[in-house]
mmCIF file of C-alpha atoms in Angstrom:
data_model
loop_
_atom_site.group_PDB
_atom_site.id
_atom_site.type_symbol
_atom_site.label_atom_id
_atom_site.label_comp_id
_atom_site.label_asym_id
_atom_site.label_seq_id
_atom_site.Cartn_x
_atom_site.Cartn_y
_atom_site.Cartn_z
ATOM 1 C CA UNK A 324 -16.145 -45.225 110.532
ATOM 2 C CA UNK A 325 -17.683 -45.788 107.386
ATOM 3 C CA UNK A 326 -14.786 -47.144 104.948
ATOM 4 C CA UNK A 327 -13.950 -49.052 101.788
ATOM 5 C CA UNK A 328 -10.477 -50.861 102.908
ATOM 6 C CA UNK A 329 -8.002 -52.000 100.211
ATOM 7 C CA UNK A 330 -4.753 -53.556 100.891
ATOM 8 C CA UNK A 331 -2.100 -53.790 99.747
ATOM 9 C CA UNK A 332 -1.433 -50.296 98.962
ATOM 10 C CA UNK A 333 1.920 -50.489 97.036
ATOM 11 C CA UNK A 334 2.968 -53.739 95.438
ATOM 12 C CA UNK A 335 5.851 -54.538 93.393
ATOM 13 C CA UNK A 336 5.599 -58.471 91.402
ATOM 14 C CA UNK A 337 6.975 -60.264 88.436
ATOM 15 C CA UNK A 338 5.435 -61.582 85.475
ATOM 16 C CA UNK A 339 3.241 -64.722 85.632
ATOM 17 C CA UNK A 340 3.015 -64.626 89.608
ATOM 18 C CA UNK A 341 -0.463 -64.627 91.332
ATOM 19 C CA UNK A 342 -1.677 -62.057 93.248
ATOM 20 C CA UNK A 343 -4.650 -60.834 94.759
ATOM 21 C CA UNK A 344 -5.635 -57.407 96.431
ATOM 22 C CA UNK A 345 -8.375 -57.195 98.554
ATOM 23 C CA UNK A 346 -11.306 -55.156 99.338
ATOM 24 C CA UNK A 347 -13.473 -54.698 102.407
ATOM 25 C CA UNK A 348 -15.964 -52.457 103.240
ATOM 26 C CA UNK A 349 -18.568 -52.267 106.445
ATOM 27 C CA UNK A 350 -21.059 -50.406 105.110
ATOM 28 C CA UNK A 351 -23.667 -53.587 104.344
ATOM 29 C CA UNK A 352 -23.313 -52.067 100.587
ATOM 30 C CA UNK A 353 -24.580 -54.505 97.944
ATOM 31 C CA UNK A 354 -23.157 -53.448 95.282
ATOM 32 C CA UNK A 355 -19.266 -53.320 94.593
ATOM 33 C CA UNK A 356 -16.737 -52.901 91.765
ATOM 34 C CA UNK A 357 -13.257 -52.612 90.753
ATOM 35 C CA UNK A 358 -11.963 -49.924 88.458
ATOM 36 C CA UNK A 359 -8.408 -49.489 87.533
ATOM 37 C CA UNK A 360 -7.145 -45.767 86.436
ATOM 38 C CA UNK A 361 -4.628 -45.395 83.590
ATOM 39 C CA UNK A 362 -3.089 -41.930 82.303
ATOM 40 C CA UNK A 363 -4.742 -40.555 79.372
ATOM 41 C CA UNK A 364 -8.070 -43.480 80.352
ATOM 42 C CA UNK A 365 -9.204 -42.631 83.077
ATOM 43 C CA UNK A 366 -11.423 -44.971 85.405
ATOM 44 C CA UNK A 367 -12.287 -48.274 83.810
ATOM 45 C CA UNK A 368 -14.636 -50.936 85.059
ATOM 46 C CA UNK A 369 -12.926 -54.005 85.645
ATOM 47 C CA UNK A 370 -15.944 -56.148 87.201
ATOM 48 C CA UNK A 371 -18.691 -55.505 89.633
ATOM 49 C CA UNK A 372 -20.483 -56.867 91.754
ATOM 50 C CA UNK A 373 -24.853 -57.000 92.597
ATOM 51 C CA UNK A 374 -24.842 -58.753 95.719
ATOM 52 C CA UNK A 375 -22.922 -61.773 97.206
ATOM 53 C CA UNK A 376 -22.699 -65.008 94.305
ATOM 54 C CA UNK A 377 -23.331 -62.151 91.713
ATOM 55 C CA UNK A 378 -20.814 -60.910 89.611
ATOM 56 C CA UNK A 379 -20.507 -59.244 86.057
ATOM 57 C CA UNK A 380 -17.902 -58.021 83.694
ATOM 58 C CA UNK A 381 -16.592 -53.994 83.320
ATOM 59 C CA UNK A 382 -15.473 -52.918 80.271
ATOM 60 C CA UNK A 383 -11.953 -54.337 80.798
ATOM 61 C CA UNK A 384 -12.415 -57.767 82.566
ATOM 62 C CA UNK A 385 -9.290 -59.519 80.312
ATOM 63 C CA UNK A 386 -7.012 -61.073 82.720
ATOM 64 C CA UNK A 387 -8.827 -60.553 86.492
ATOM 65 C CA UNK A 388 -10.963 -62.521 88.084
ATOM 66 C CA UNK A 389 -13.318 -61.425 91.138
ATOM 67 C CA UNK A 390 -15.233 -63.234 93.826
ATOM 68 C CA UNK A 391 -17.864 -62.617 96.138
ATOM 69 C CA UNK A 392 -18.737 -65.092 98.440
ATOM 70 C CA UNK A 393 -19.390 -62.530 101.472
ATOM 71 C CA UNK A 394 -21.350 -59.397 101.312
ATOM 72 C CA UNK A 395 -17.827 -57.263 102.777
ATOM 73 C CA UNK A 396 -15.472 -58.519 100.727
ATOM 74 C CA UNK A 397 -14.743 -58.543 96.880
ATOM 75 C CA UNK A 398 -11.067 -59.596 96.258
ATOM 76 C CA UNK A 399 -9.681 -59.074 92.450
ATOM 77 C CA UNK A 400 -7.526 -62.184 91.695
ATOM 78 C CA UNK A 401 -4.849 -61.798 89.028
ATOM 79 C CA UNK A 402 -3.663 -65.586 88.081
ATOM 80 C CA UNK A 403 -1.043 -64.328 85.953
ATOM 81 C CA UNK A 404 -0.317 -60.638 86.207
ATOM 82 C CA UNK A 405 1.441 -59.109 83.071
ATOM 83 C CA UNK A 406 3.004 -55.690 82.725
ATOM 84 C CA UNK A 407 0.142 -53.879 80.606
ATOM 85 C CA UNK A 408 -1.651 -54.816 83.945
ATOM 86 C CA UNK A 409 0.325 -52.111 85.910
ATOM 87 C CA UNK A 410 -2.291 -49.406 86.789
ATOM 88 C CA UNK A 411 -3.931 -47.391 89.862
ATOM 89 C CA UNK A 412 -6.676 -49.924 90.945
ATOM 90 C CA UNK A 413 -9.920 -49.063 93.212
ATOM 91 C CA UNK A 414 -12.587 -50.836 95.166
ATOM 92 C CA UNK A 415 -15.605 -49.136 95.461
ATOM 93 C CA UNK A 416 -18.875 -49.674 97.095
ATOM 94 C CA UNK A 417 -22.645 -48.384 97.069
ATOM 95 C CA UNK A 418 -25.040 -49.820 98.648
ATOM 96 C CA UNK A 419 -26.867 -50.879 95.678
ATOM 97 C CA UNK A 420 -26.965 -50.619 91.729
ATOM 98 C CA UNK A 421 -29.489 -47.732 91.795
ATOM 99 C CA UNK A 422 -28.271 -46.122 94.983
ATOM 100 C CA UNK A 423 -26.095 -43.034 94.020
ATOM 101 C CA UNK A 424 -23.542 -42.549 96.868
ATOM 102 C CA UNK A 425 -20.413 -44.614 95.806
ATOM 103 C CA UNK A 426 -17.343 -44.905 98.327
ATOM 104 C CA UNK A 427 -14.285 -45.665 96.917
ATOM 105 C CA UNK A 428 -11.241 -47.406 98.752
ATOM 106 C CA UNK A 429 -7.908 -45.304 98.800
ATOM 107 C CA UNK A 430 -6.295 -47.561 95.880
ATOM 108 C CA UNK A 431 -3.526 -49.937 95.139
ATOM 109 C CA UNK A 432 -0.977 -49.319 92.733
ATOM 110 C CA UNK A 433 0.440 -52.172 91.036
ATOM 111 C CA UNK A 434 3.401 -52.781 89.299
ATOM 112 C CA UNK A 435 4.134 -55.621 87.024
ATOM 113 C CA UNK A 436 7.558 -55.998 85.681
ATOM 114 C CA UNK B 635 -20.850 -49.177 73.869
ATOM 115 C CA UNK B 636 -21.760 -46.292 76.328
ATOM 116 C CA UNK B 637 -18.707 -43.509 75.724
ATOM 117 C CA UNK B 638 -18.800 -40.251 77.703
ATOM 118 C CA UNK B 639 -16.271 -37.487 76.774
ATOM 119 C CA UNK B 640 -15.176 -34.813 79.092
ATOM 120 C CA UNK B 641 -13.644 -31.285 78.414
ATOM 121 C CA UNK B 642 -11.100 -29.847 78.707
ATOM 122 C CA UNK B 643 -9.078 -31.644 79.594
ATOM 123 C CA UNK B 644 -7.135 -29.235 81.626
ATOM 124 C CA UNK B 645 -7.779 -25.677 82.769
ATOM 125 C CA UNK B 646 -5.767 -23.296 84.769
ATOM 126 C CA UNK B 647 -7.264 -20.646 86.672
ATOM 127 C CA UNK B 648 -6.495 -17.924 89.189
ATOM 128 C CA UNK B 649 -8.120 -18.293 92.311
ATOM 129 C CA UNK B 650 -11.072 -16.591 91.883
ATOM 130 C CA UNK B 651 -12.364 -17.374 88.475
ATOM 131 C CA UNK B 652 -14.836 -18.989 87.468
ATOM 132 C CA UNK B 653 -14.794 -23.022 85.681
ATOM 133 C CA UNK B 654 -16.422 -24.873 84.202
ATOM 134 C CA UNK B 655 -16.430 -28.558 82.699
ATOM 135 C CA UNK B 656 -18.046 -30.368 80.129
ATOM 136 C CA UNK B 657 -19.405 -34.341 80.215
ATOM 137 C CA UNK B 658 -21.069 -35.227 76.666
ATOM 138 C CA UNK B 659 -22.453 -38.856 76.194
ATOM 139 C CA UNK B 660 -22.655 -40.874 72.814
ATOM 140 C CA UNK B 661 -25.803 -41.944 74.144
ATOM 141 C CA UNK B 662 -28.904 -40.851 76.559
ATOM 142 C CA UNK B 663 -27.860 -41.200 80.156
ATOM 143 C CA UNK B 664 -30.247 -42.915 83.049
ATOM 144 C CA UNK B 665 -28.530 -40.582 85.209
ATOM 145 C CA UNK B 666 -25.273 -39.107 85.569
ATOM 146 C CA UNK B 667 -22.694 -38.598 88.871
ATOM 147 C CA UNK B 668 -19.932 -36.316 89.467
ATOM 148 C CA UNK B 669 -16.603 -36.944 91.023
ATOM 149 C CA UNK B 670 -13.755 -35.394 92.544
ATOM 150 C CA UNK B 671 -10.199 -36.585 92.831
ATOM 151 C CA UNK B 672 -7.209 -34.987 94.561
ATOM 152 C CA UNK B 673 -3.963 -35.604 93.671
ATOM 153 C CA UNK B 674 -2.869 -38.490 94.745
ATOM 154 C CA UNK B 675 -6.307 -39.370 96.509
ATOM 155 C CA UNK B 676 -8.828 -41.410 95.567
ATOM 156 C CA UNK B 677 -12.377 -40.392 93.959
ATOM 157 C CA UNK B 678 -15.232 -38.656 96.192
ATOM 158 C CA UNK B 679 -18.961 -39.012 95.000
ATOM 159 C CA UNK B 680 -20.354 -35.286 94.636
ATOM 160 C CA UNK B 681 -23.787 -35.515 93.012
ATOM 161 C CA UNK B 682 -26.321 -37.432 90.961
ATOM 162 C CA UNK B 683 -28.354 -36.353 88.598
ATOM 163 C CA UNK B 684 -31.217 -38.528 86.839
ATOM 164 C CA UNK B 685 -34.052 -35.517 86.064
ATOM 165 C CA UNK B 686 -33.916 -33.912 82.243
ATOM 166 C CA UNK B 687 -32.962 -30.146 82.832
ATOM 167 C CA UNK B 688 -32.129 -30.652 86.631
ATOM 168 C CA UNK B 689 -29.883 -28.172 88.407
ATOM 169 C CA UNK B 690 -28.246 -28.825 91.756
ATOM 170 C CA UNK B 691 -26.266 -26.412 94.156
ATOM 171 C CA UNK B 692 -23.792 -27.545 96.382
ATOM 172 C CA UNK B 693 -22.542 -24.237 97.897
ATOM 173 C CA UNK B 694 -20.470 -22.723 94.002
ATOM 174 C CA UNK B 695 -20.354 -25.711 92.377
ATOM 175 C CA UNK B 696 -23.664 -26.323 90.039
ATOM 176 C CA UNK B 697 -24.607 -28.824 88.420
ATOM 177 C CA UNK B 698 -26.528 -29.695 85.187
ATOM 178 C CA UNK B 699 -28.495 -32.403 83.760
ATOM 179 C CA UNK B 700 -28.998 -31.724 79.948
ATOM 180 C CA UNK B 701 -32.751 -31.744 78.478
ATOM 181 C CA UNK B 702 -31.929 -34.608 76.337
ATOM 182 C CA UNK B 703 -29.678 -36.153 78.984
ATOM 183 C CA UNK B 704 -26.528 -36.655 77.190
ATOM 184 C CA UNK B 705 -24.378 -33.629 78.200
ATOM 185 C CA UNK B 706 -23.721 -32.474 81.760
ATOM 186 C CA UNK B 707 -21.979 -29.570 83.297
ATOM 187 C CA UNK B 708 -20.488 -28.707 86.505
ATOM 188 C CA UNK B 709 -19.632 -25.036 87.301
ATOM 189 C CA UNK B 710 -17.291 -23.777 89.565
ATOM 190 C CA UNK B 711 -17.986 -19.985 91.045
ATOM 191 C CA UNK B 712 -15.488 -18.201 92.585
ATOM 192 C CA UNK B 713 -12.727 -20.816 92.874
ATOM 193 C CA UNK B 714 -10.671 -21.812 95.363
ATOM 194 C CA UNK B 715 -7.169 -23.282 96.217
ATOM 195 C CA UNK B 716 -9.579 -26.009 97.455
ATOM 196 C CA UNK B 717 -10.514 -26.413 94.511
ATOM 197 C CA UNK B 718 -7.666 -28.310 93.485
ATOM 198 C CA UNK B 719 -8.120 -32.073 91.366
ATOM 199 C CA UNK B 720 -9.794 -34.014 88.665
ATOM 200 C CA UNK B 721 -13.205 -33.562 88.348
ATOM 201 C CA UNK B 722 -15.147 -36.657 86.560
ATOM 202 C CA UNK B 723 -18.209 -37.289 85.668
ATOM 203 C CA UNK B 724 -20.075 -40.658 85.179
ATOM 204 C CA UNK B 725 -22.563 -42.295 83.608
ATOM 205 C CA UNK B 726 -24.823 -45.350 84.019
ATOM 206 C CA UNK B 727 -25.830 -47.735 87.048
ATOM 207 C CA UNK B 728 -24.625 -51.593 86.994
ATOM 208 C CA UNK B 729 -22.064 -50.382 84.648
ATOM 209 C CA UNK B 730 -20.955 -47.043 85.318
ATOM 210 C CA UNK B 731 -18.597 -45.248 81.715
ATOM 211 C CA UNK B 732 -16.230 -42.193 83.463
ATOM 212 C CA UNK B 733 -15.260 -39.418 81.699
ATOM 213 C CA UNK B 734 -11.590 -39.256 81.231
ATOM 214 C CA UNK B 735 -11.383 -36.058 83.544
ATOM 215 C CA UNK B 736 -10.845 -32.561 83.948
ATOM 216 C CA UNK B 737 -7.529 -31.149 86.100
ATOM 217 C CA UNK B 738 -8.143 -28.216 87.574
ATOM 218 C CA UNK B 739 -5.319 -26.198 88.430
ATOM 219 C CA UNK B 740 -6.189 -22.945 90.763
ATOM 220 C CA UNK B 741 -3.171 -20.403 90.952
ATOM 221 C CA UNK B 742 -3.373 -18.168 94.041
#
């Protein structure tokens, strides 16, 4: 089946303690990105990605970090989460820039305290 | 930078009426998408438009692509309990600007 896979789904973690949630998907898509969703803000780029060794900032890059060093997987790395980082994050995937069909990943919500 | 504003916000309907939803851009879009999100679900690509003026069907939902391309609608006929979510619309390609959303709440 055709799937963006995000885990984990829930997480819980203190200020200042790294974390990372990662993102899969086995589609052979190019293209990926991370969005988190905020009440009141809706979706907001945090980075994406044009193929594997190529990555760009969103709109709100402050604070993440992303890697791609396979063309599956595109982890977002937070070295030191802080609470205004709480938020409804997605993966998403197309299978490239100018393609239309995007799949996104069924989200992790993250809370800092 | 790119902004793309989306109304209403919120609209309540019976089942059965008709919506409709608004996506303005501050700027002339190379295309725009269209998204659905139930609650608690995650967003499902609908549509993409990229023509000036183009209309697209998906069984009562239309869509439209404004002449200058910086507005886009999407219109509901006849909805349903289905219906049910945010509907978002999007702009760009490497860097894709949402809309901020439209709940739609369908009373049956």
């Amino acid at each position: 089946e055709a799937q963006v896979t995000q885990n984990p789904r829930y997480l819980i973690t203190v200020t200042g303690k790294k974390l990372t949630v990662t993102c899969s998907q086995n589609m052979n898509h190019e293209y990926m990105s991370w969005y988190r969703q905020d009440p009141g803000l809706g979706l907001r780029q945090i980075y994406y990605s044009m193929n594997v060794e190529v990555t760009d900032k969103g709109d709100v890059p402050e604070g993440y970090k992303v890697s791609r060093k396979e063309k599956r997987n595109f982890p977002l790395i937070l070295e030191s989460p802080s609470p205004n980082q709480t938020s409804l994050y997605f993966c998403a995937s197309r299978l490239a820039a100018f393609t239309h069909t995007q799949y996104f990943g069924p989200g992790t919500r993250l809370t800092v305290l | 930078g790119q902004q793309v504003m989306q109304i209403p916000q919120y609209q309540h309907v019976q089942e059965g009426e008709d919506f409709t939803t608004y996506c303005n851009s501050s700027t002339t879009l190379s295309n725009i998408q269209w998204y659905k999100q139930r609650p608690g679900g995650h967003p499902v690509f609908l549509i993409q438009l990229v023509k000036s003026g183009e209309v697209k069907k998906q069984k009562r939902l239309t869509f439209q692509f404004g002449e200058a391309k910086k507005n886009s609608s999407l219109h509901i006929t006849a909805t349903q309990t289905t219906d049910v979510g945010t509907y978002f619309c999007a702009g760009g390609y490497s860097t894709l600007t949402f809309g901020k959303g439209t709940m739609l709440l369908v009373s049956p």
